């Protein structure tokens, strides 16, 4: 019986809302408005991979709140039509949240709460941006009495900020409206629960003076992992055109993401030595056996290191042989002068550009 491999992914069957926004950026407009505007501007310079029309649609709640364009509940409706929610988390933002009192109003925190509730049913994905800060040091010259100012990047370190165990007026009002929509009592989440649950998500640490690289990586991740899940629920189908056909790196078969599910991909976990596969002993020259494979799972369009597959080994060798895709720490050649056999040991790492 074939071995089965699986990967965690957003459940397609759980998505019920049509989508109009690829990204929803959420930030405190009083402290981080300029930062989120810069982030949105850079995001819009990128396009989605594998799409003929790859224009990115963004909802920016910092701009919405700052200019009072929409009401609070309208922002939550926009969130329901969003694929990826990106809370902009700064230490100044958390410091402000830590001082909230019972009955306070905080609209962007309500959007964080909305995203958490939607993510529970796979309606939206969440990837926080943890924004670092600049530390200014005064350096004195040994040869003179003059000094210079130097700024160094400090990674975000606000995870231990103590949050109040109270509910804001915004959260209470949002819970009431949700209760009306759902026809059942919805309990509001307190500040502590909302913030700590957002901080639990695997996020991206960002230097605010060097945004381009991290944003490019975020858009690439969205294109490859998140967008294919939500694409079929895009509201304006004419805008995106037909679904692209992908080629699986594991079995070399053509497929579309909407047709991808567990068990459709059959492949071998090892390579051929002699005439047989090392993983299962099946003959490499029996067409029916090779087509069936010894392992089944989902199709994958990109090479990965979650588990091995036949093409994986050729991919790794190619990366190792291309200096631009790897960083080598050690190259050791050992020769047995009695048998004349030589072994080569290379230690290093694959650079992100080669993944």
Short mmCIF file of C-alpha atoms in Angstrom, two decimals:
data_model
loop_
_atom_site.label_atom_id
_atom_site.label_comp_id
_atom_site.label_asym_id
_atom_site.label_seq_id
_atom_site.Cartn_x
_atom_site.Cartn_y
_atom_site.Cartn_z
CA UNK A 1 0.00 0.00 0.00
CA UNK A 2 1.48 3.41 -0.91
CA UNK A 3 2.77 5.64 1.85
CA UNK A 4 0.83 8.89 2.28
CA UNK A 5 2.41 12.28 2.96
CA UNK A 6 0.39 15.35 3.88
CA UNK A 7 0.96 19.07 4.30
CA UNK A 8 -0.98 21.61 6.32
CA UNK A 9 -2.94 24.06 4.20
CA UNK A 10 -6.00 26.27 4.31
CA UNK A 11 -9.13 24.21 3.87
CA UNK A 12 -10.71 25.18 0.56
CA UNK A 13 -14.08 23.84 1.65
CA UNK A 14 -14.06 26.20 4.65
CA UNK A 15 -13.93 29.39 2.56
CA UNK A 16 -17.38 30.92 2.16
CA UNK A 17 -16.78 34.63 1.34
CA UNK A 18 -15.84 35.90 -2.08
CA UNK A 19 -12.53 37.76 -2.07
CA UNK A 20 -11.81 41.30 -3.30
CA UNK A 21 -8.50 42.07 -1.55
CA UNK A 22 -5.23 40.16 -1.68
CA UNK A 23 -3.78 41.97 1.37
CA UNK A 24 -5.26 43.77 4.35
CA UNK A 25 -2.65 45.82 6.23
CA UNK A 26 -3.62 46.89 9.73
CA UNK A 27 -1.75 49.42 11.88
CA UNK A 28 -2.15 52.11 14.51
CA UNK A 29 -2.69 55.26 12.41
CA UNK A 30 -1.48 57.54 15.21
CA UNK A 31 2.01 55.98 15.35
CA UNK A 32 2.52 53.90 12.20
CA UNK A 33 0.52 55.61 9.44
CA UNK A 34 3.56 56.69 7.41
CA UNK A 35 5.18 53.25 7.77
CA UNK A 36 2.15 51.33 6.52
CA UNK A 37 1.74 53.77 3.63
CA UNK A 38 5.34 52.99 2.59
CA UNK A 39 4.71 49.26 2.89
CA UNK A 40 1.52 49.42 0.79
CA UNK A 41 3.27 51.51 -1.86
CA UNK A 42 6.06 48.91 -2.20
CA UNK A 43 3.59 45.99 -2.24
CA UNK A 44 1.72 47.54 -5.16
CA UNK A 45 4.93 47.64 -7.23
CA UNK A 46 4.97 43.82 -7.22
CA UNK A 47 2.77 41.42 -9.15
CA UNK A 48 1.46 37.96 -8.41
CA UNK A 49 3.50 35.08 -9.80
CA UNK A 50 2.01 32.81 -12.49
CA UNK A 51 -0.78 35.30 -13.27
CA UNK A 52 -1.35 37.17 -16.55
CA UNK A 53 -3.07 39.92 -14.58
CA UNK A 54 -1.08 40.04 -11.36
CA UNK A 55 -2.12 43.44 -9.98
CA UNK A 56 -2.30 43.34 -6.18
CA UNK A 57 -5.39 44.71 -4.42
CA UNK A 58 -4.76 46.13 -0.93
CA UNK A 59 -6.99 47.34 1.90
CA UNK A 60 -5.21 49.68 4.32
CA UNK A 61 -7.13 50.17 7.56
CA UNK A 62 -4.64 52.77 8.85
CA UNK A 63 -5.61 55.03 5.95
CA UNK A 64 -9.28 54.17 6.38
CA UNK A 65 -9.28 54.97 10.10
CA UNK A 66 -7.11 58.06 9.68
CA UNK A 67 -9.33 59.62 7.00
CA UNK A 68 -12.61 58.20 8.37
CA UNK A 69 -13.53 56.79 4.96
CA UNK A 70 -15.44 53.79 6.32
CA UNK A 71 -17.06 52.77 9.57
CA UNK A 72 -15.65 50.15 11.89
CA UNK A 73 -17.99 47.38 10.79
CA UNK A 74 -17.30 48.15 7.11
CA UNK A 75 -13.62 47.42 7.77
CA UNK A 76 -14.56 44.05 9.22
CA UNK A 77 -16.60 43.31 6.10
CA UNK A 78 -13.56 44.20 3.97
CA UNK A 79 -11.57 41.74 6.08
CA UNK A 80 -14.01 38.97 5.18
CA UNK A 81 -13.17 39.66 1.53
CA UNK A 82 -9.42 39.48 2.20
CA UNK A 83 -6.99 36.62 1.57
CA UNK A 84 -4.05 37.68 3.79
CA UNK A 85 -4.21 39.85 6.91
CA UNK A 86 -0.93 41.57 7.85
CA UNK A 87 -0.97 43.34 11.24
CA UNK A 88 1.87 45.87 11.53
CA UNK A 89 3.19 45.26 15.05
CA UNK A 90 5.57 47.83 16.52
CA UNK A 91 6.78 48.26 20.09
CA UNK A 92 5.16 51.71 20.26
CA UNK A 93 1.88 50.16 19.10
CA UNK A 94 2.04 47.50 21.83
CA UNK A 95 2.95 50.09 24.45
CA UNK A 96 -0.18 52.02 23.54
CA UNK A 97 -2.33 48.87 23.68
CA UNK A 98 -0.93 48.04 27.12
CA UNK A 99 -2.41 51.30 28.48
CA UNK A 100 -5.97 50.74 27.23
CA UNK A 101 -8.71 51.01 29.82
CA UNK A 102 -12.14 49.43 30.11
CA UNK A 103 -14.41 51.11 27.57
CA UNK A 104 -11.58 52.42 25.37
CA UNK A 105 -12.06 52.61 21.59
CA UNK A 106 -9.44 50.99 19.36
CA UNK A 107 -10.65 50.25 15.84
CA UNK A 108 -7.52 48.56 14.50
CA UNK A 109 -7.46 46.21 17.51
CA UNK A 110 -11.02 45.22 16.56
CA UNK A 111 -9.72 44.35 13.09
CA UNK A 112 -7.08 42.14 14.73
CA UNK A 113 -9.89 40.42 16.62
CA UNK A 114 -11.93 40.01 13.44
CA UNK A 115 -8.96 38.43 11.65
CA UNK A 116 -8.43 35.98 14.52
CA UNK A 117 -12.07 34.88 14.38
CA UNK A 118 -11.93 34.49 10.59
CA UNK A 119 -8.67 32.53 10.71
CA UNK A 120 -10.27 29.96 13.02
CA UNK A 121 -12.49 28.89 10.11
CA UNK A 122 -9.76 29.32 7.44
CA UNK A 123 -11.45 32.45 6.02
CA UNK A 124 -8.20 34.42 6.09
CA UNK A 125 -4.48 33.82 6.62
CA UNK A 126 -2.45 35.90 9.08
CA UNK A 127 1.24 36.87 8.79
CA UNK A 128 2.29 39.65 11.20
CA UNK A 129 5.03 42.16 10.37
CA UNK A 130 7.16 42.61 13.51
CA UNK A 131 8.79 46.00 13.01
CA UNK A 132 12.17 46.64 14.60
CA UNK A 133 13.54 50.01 15.63
CA UNK A 134 16.63 52.16 15.32
CA UNK A 135 18.99 52.65 18.25
CA UNK A 136 21.06 55.83 18.08
CA UNK A 137 24.58 55.65 19.53
CA UNK A 138 26.97 58.53 20.04
CA UNK A 139 30.53 57.57 19.05
CA UNK A 140 33.47 59.62 20.33
CA UNK A 141 36.63 59.96 18.25
CA UNK A 142 39.87 58.91 20.03
CA UNK A 143 41.90 61.54 18.16
CA UNK A 144 39.63 64.47 18.90
CA UNK A 145 36.81 65.63 21.09
CA UNK A 146 34.28 65.32 18.28
CA UNK A 147 31.60 62.66 18.26
CA UNK A 148 29.37 61.15 15.58
CA UNK A 149 25.89 59.67 15.61
CA UNK A 150 25.39 56.10 14.40
CA UNK A 151 22.09 54.23 14.12
CA UNK A 152 21.85 50.47 14.45
CA UNK A 153 18.86 48.22 13.75
CA UNK A 154 17.28 46.51 16.75
CA UNK A 155 15.04 43.53 16.08
CA UNK A 156 11.49 43.68 17.42
CA UNK A 157 11.42 42.57 21.06
CA UNK A 158 7.92 43.41 22.27
CA UNK A 159 6.71 39.87 22.92
CA UNK A 160 6.85 40.27 26.71
CA UNK A 161 4.78 43.47 26.85
CA UNK A 162 2.11 43.07 29.54
CA UNK A 163 -1.42 43.53 28.21
CA UNK A 164 -4.56 44.41 30.23
CA UNK A 165 -7.21 41.78 30.80
CA UNK A 166 -10.07 44.10 29.75
CA UNK A 167 -12.41 44.49 26.77
CA UNK A 168 -12.50 47.69 24.75
CA UNK A 169 -15.76 49.37 23.79
CA UNK A 170 -14.91 48.58 20.16
CA UNK A 171 -14.66 44.84 20.89
CA UNK A 172 -17.89 44.85 22.88
CA UNK A 173 -19.74 46.64 20.06
CA UNK A 174 -18.26 44.29 17.45
CA UNK A 175 -19.32 41.24 19.48
CA UNK A 176 -22.89 42.61 19.66
CA UNK A 177 -23.04 43.05 15.88
CA UNK A 178 -21.61 39.57 15.33
CA UNK A 179 -24.23 38.16 17.71
CA UNK A 180 -26.96 39.77 15.60
CA UNK A 181 -25.52 38.40 12.36
CA UNK A 182 -24.96 34.87 13.70
CA UNK A 183 -28.11 34.67 15.82
CA UNK A 184 -26.12 33.53 18.84
CA UNK A 185 -24.18 35.13 21.68
CA UNK A 186 -20.62 36.09 20.75
CA UNK A 187 -18.33 36.89 23.68
CA UNK A 188 -15.89 39.79 23.04
CA UNK A 189 -12.19 39.03 23.31
CA UNK A 190 -10.12 41.03 25.78
CA UNK A 191 -6.99 42.98 24.81
CA UNK A 192 -4.64 40.40 26.30
CA UNK A 193 -6.19 37.52 24.35
CA UNK A 194 -6.23 39.42 21.04
CA UNK A 195 -2.64 40.66 21.20
CA UNK A 196 -1.08 37.45 22.50
CA UNK A 197 -2.85 35.36 19.85
CA UNK A 198 -1.64 37.67 17.07
CA UNK A 199 1.91 37.41 18.44
CA UNK A 200 1.70 33.60 18.27
CA UNK A 201 1.55 33.61 14.47
CA UNK A 202 4.74 32.98 12.55
CA UNK A 203 5.58 36.45 11.30
CA UNK A 204 8.26 38.43 9.50
CA UNK A 205 10.86 40.54 11.34
CA UNK A 206 11.30 43.78 9.44
CA UNK A 207 13.87 46.58 9.46
CA UNK A 208 11.78 49.70 8.70
CA UNK A 209 14.68 51.23 6.75
CA UNK A 210 15.01 48.16 4.52
CA UNK A 211 11.50 47.05 3.54
CA UNK A 212 11.95 45.89 -0.06
CA UNK A 213 13.48 42.45 0.55
CA UNK A 214 10.97 41.35 3.18
CA UNK A 215 8.00 42.60 1.17
CA UNK A 216 9.23 40.79 -1.94
CA UNK A 217 9.50 37.58 0.10
CA UNK A 218 5.98 38.14 1.49
CA UNK A 219 4.50 38.62 -2.00
CA UNK A 220 6.30 35.51 -3.28
CA UNK A 221 5.00 33.46 -0.36
CA UNK A 222 1.50 34.79 -0.96
CA UNK A 223 1.71 33.95 -4.69
CA UNK A 224 2.92 30.39 -4.10
CA UNK A 225 1.07 29.30 -0.94
CA UNK A 226 -1.95 31.52 -0.17
CA UNK A 227 -3.28 32.92 -3.43
CA UNK A 228 -3.77 29.48 -5.09
CA UNK A 229 -6.09 28.51 -2.22
CA UNK A 230 -8.29 31.62 -2.45
CA UNK A 231 -8.06 32.23 -6.21
CA UNK A 232 -11.24 30.33 -7.05
CA UNK A 233 -13.18 32.57 -4.63
CA UNK A 234 -12.10 35.84 -6.27
CA UNK A 235 -15.19 37.99 -6.80
CA UNK A 236 -14.26 39.36 -10.23
CA UNK A 237 -13.41 36.21 -12.23
CA UNK A 238 -12.97 38.18 -15.47
CA UNK A 239 -10.23 40.20 -13.80
CA UNK A 240 -7.95 37.20 -13.21
CA UNK A 241 -8.80 34.96 -16.19
CA UNK A 242 -8.55 31.15 -16.30
CA UNK A 243 -6.72 29.23 -13.60
CA UNK A 244 -3.06 28.58 -14.49
CA UNK A 245 -1.87 25.03 -15.15
CA UNK A 246 1.09 24.00 -12.98
CA UNK A 247 3.63 21.17 -13.24
CA UNK A 248 4.26 19.02 -10.19
CA UNK A 249 7.93 18.67 -9.21
CA UNK A 250 7.22 15.31 -7.56
CA UNK A 251 5.44 13.40 -10.34
CA UNK A 252 5.91 15.74 -13.35
CA UNK A 253 2.15 15.81 -14.01
CA UNK A 254 0.10 18.87 -15.00
CA UNK A 255 -2.55 20.08 -12.54
CA UNK A 256 -4.54 23.08 -11.34
CA UNK A 257 -4.71 24.13 -7.71
CA UNK A 258 -8.49 23.71 -7.45
CA UNK A 259 -8.10 20.05 -8.47
CA UNK A 260 -5.23 19.41 -6.06
CA UNK A 261 -6.02 17.21 -3.06
CA UNK A 262 -4.52 14.42 -0.97
CA UNK A 263 -3.76 11.25 -2.94
CA UNK A 264 -3.69 12.68 -6.49
CA UNK A 265 0.13 12.76 -6.68
CA UNK A 266 1.99 9.42 -6.83
CA UNK A 267 5.79 9.52 -6.66
CA UNK A 268 8.89 7.81 -5.32
CA UNK A 269 10.72 8.97 -2.19
CA UNK A 270 14.11 7.77 -3.45
CA UNK A 271 16.14 7.60 -6.64
CA UNK A 272 17.13 4.70 -8.89
CA UNK A 273 20.21 2.61 -8.19
CA UNK A 274 20.84 -0.04 -10.81
CA UNK A 275 17.39 -0.86 -12.07
CA UNK A 276 15.31 -0.40 -8.90
CA UNK A 277 14.10 2.45 -6.71
CA UNK A 278 15.93 2.54 -3.37
CA UNK A 279 12.80 3.63 -1.51
CA UNK A 280 10.61 0.64 -2.34
CA UNK A 281 12.50 -1.82 -4.60
CA UNK A 282 10.14 -1.31 -7.55
CA UNK A 283 11.69 -1.57 -10.98
CA UNK A 284 12.45 1.69 -12.74
CA UNK A 285 11.75 0.03 -16.08
CA UNK A 286 8.23 -1.20 -15.38
CA UNK A 287 6.01 1.61 -16.65
CA UNK A 288 2.99 0.71 -14.55
CA UNK A 289 4.99 0.58 -11.32
CA UNK A 290 6.78 3.85 -11.95
CA UNK A 291 3.52 5.65 -12.76
CA UNK A 292 1.95 4.40 -9.54
CA UNK A 293 4.83 5.36 -7.29
CA UNK A 294 5.26 4.20 -3.71
CA UNK A 295 4.03 7.39 -2.00
CA UNK A 296 0.94 9.50 -2.53
CA UNK A 297 0.13 13.06 -1.49
CA UNK A 298 -0.65 16.48 -2.94
CA UNK A 299 0.94 17.94 -6.03
CA UNK A 300 3.65 20.54 -5.35
CA UNK A 301 4.63 23.21 -7.89
CA UNK A 302 7.87 24.25 -6.18
CA UNK A 303 10.80 22.24 -4.93
CA UNK A 304 10.76 21.83 -1.17
CA UNK A 305 12.47 20.08 1.73
CA UNK A 306 9.41 18.82 3.62
CA UNK A 307 10.21 15.27 2.49
CA UNK A 308 12.22 13.62 -0.27
CA UNK A 309 11.07 12.78 -3.81
CA UNK A 310 13.01 11.63 -6.87
CA UNK A 311 13.56 15.09 -8.40
CA UNK A 312 14.55 16.44 -4.97
CA UNK A 313 18.01 14.86 -5.19
CA UNK A 314 18.74 16.35 -8.61
CA UNK A 315 17.51 19.75 -7.37
CA UNK A 316 19.85 19.65 -4.36
CA UNK A 317 22.82 18.63 -6.51
CA UNK A 318 22.08 21.47 -8.92
CA UNK A 319 21.92 23.96 -6.05
CA UNK A 320 25.18 22.72 -4.57
CA UNK A 321 26.94 23.03 -7.93
CA UNK A 322 25.74 26.61 -8.41
CA UNK A 323 27.77 28.87 -6.16
CA UNK A 324 25.19 31.65 -6.42
CA UNK A 325 22.63 29.43 -4.66
CA UNK A 326 24.72 28.15 -1.77
CA UNK A 327 27.25 29.23 0.83
CA UNK A 328 30.01 26.71 1.42
CA UNK A 329 31.69 26.43 4.82
CA UNK A 330 33.88 23.34 4.26
CA UNK A 331 35.08 21.35 1.25
CA UNK A 332 37.05 18.27 2.33
CA UNK A 333 38.46 15.62 0.00
CA UNK A 334 39.54 12.29 1.53
CA UNK A 335 41.52 9.70 -0.47
CA UNK A 336 42.20 6.09 0.45
CA UNK A 337 45.60 5.49 -1.18
CA UNK A 338 45.25 1.70 -0.89
CA UNK A 339 41.93 1.45 -2.75
CA UNK A 340 42.35 4.71 -4.69
CA UNK A 341 38.80 5.70 -3.65
CA UNK A 342 38.05 9.35 -2.97
CA UNK A 343 35.24 10.83 -0.88
CA UNK A 344 34.26 14.48 -0.90
CA UNK A 345 32.54 16.14 2.06
CA UNK A 346 30.95 19.56 1.56
CA UNK A 347 29.30 21.50 4.38
CA UNK A 348 27.24 24.63 3.80
CA UNK A 349 23.76 26.01 3.49
CA UNK A 350 21.27 26.72 0.71
CA UNK A 351 20.65 30.43 0.32
CA UNK A 352 17.03 31.69 0.32
CA UNK A 353 17.24 32.51 -3.40
CA UNK A 354 17.80 28.85 -4.14
CA UNK A 355 14.85 27.51 -2.18
#
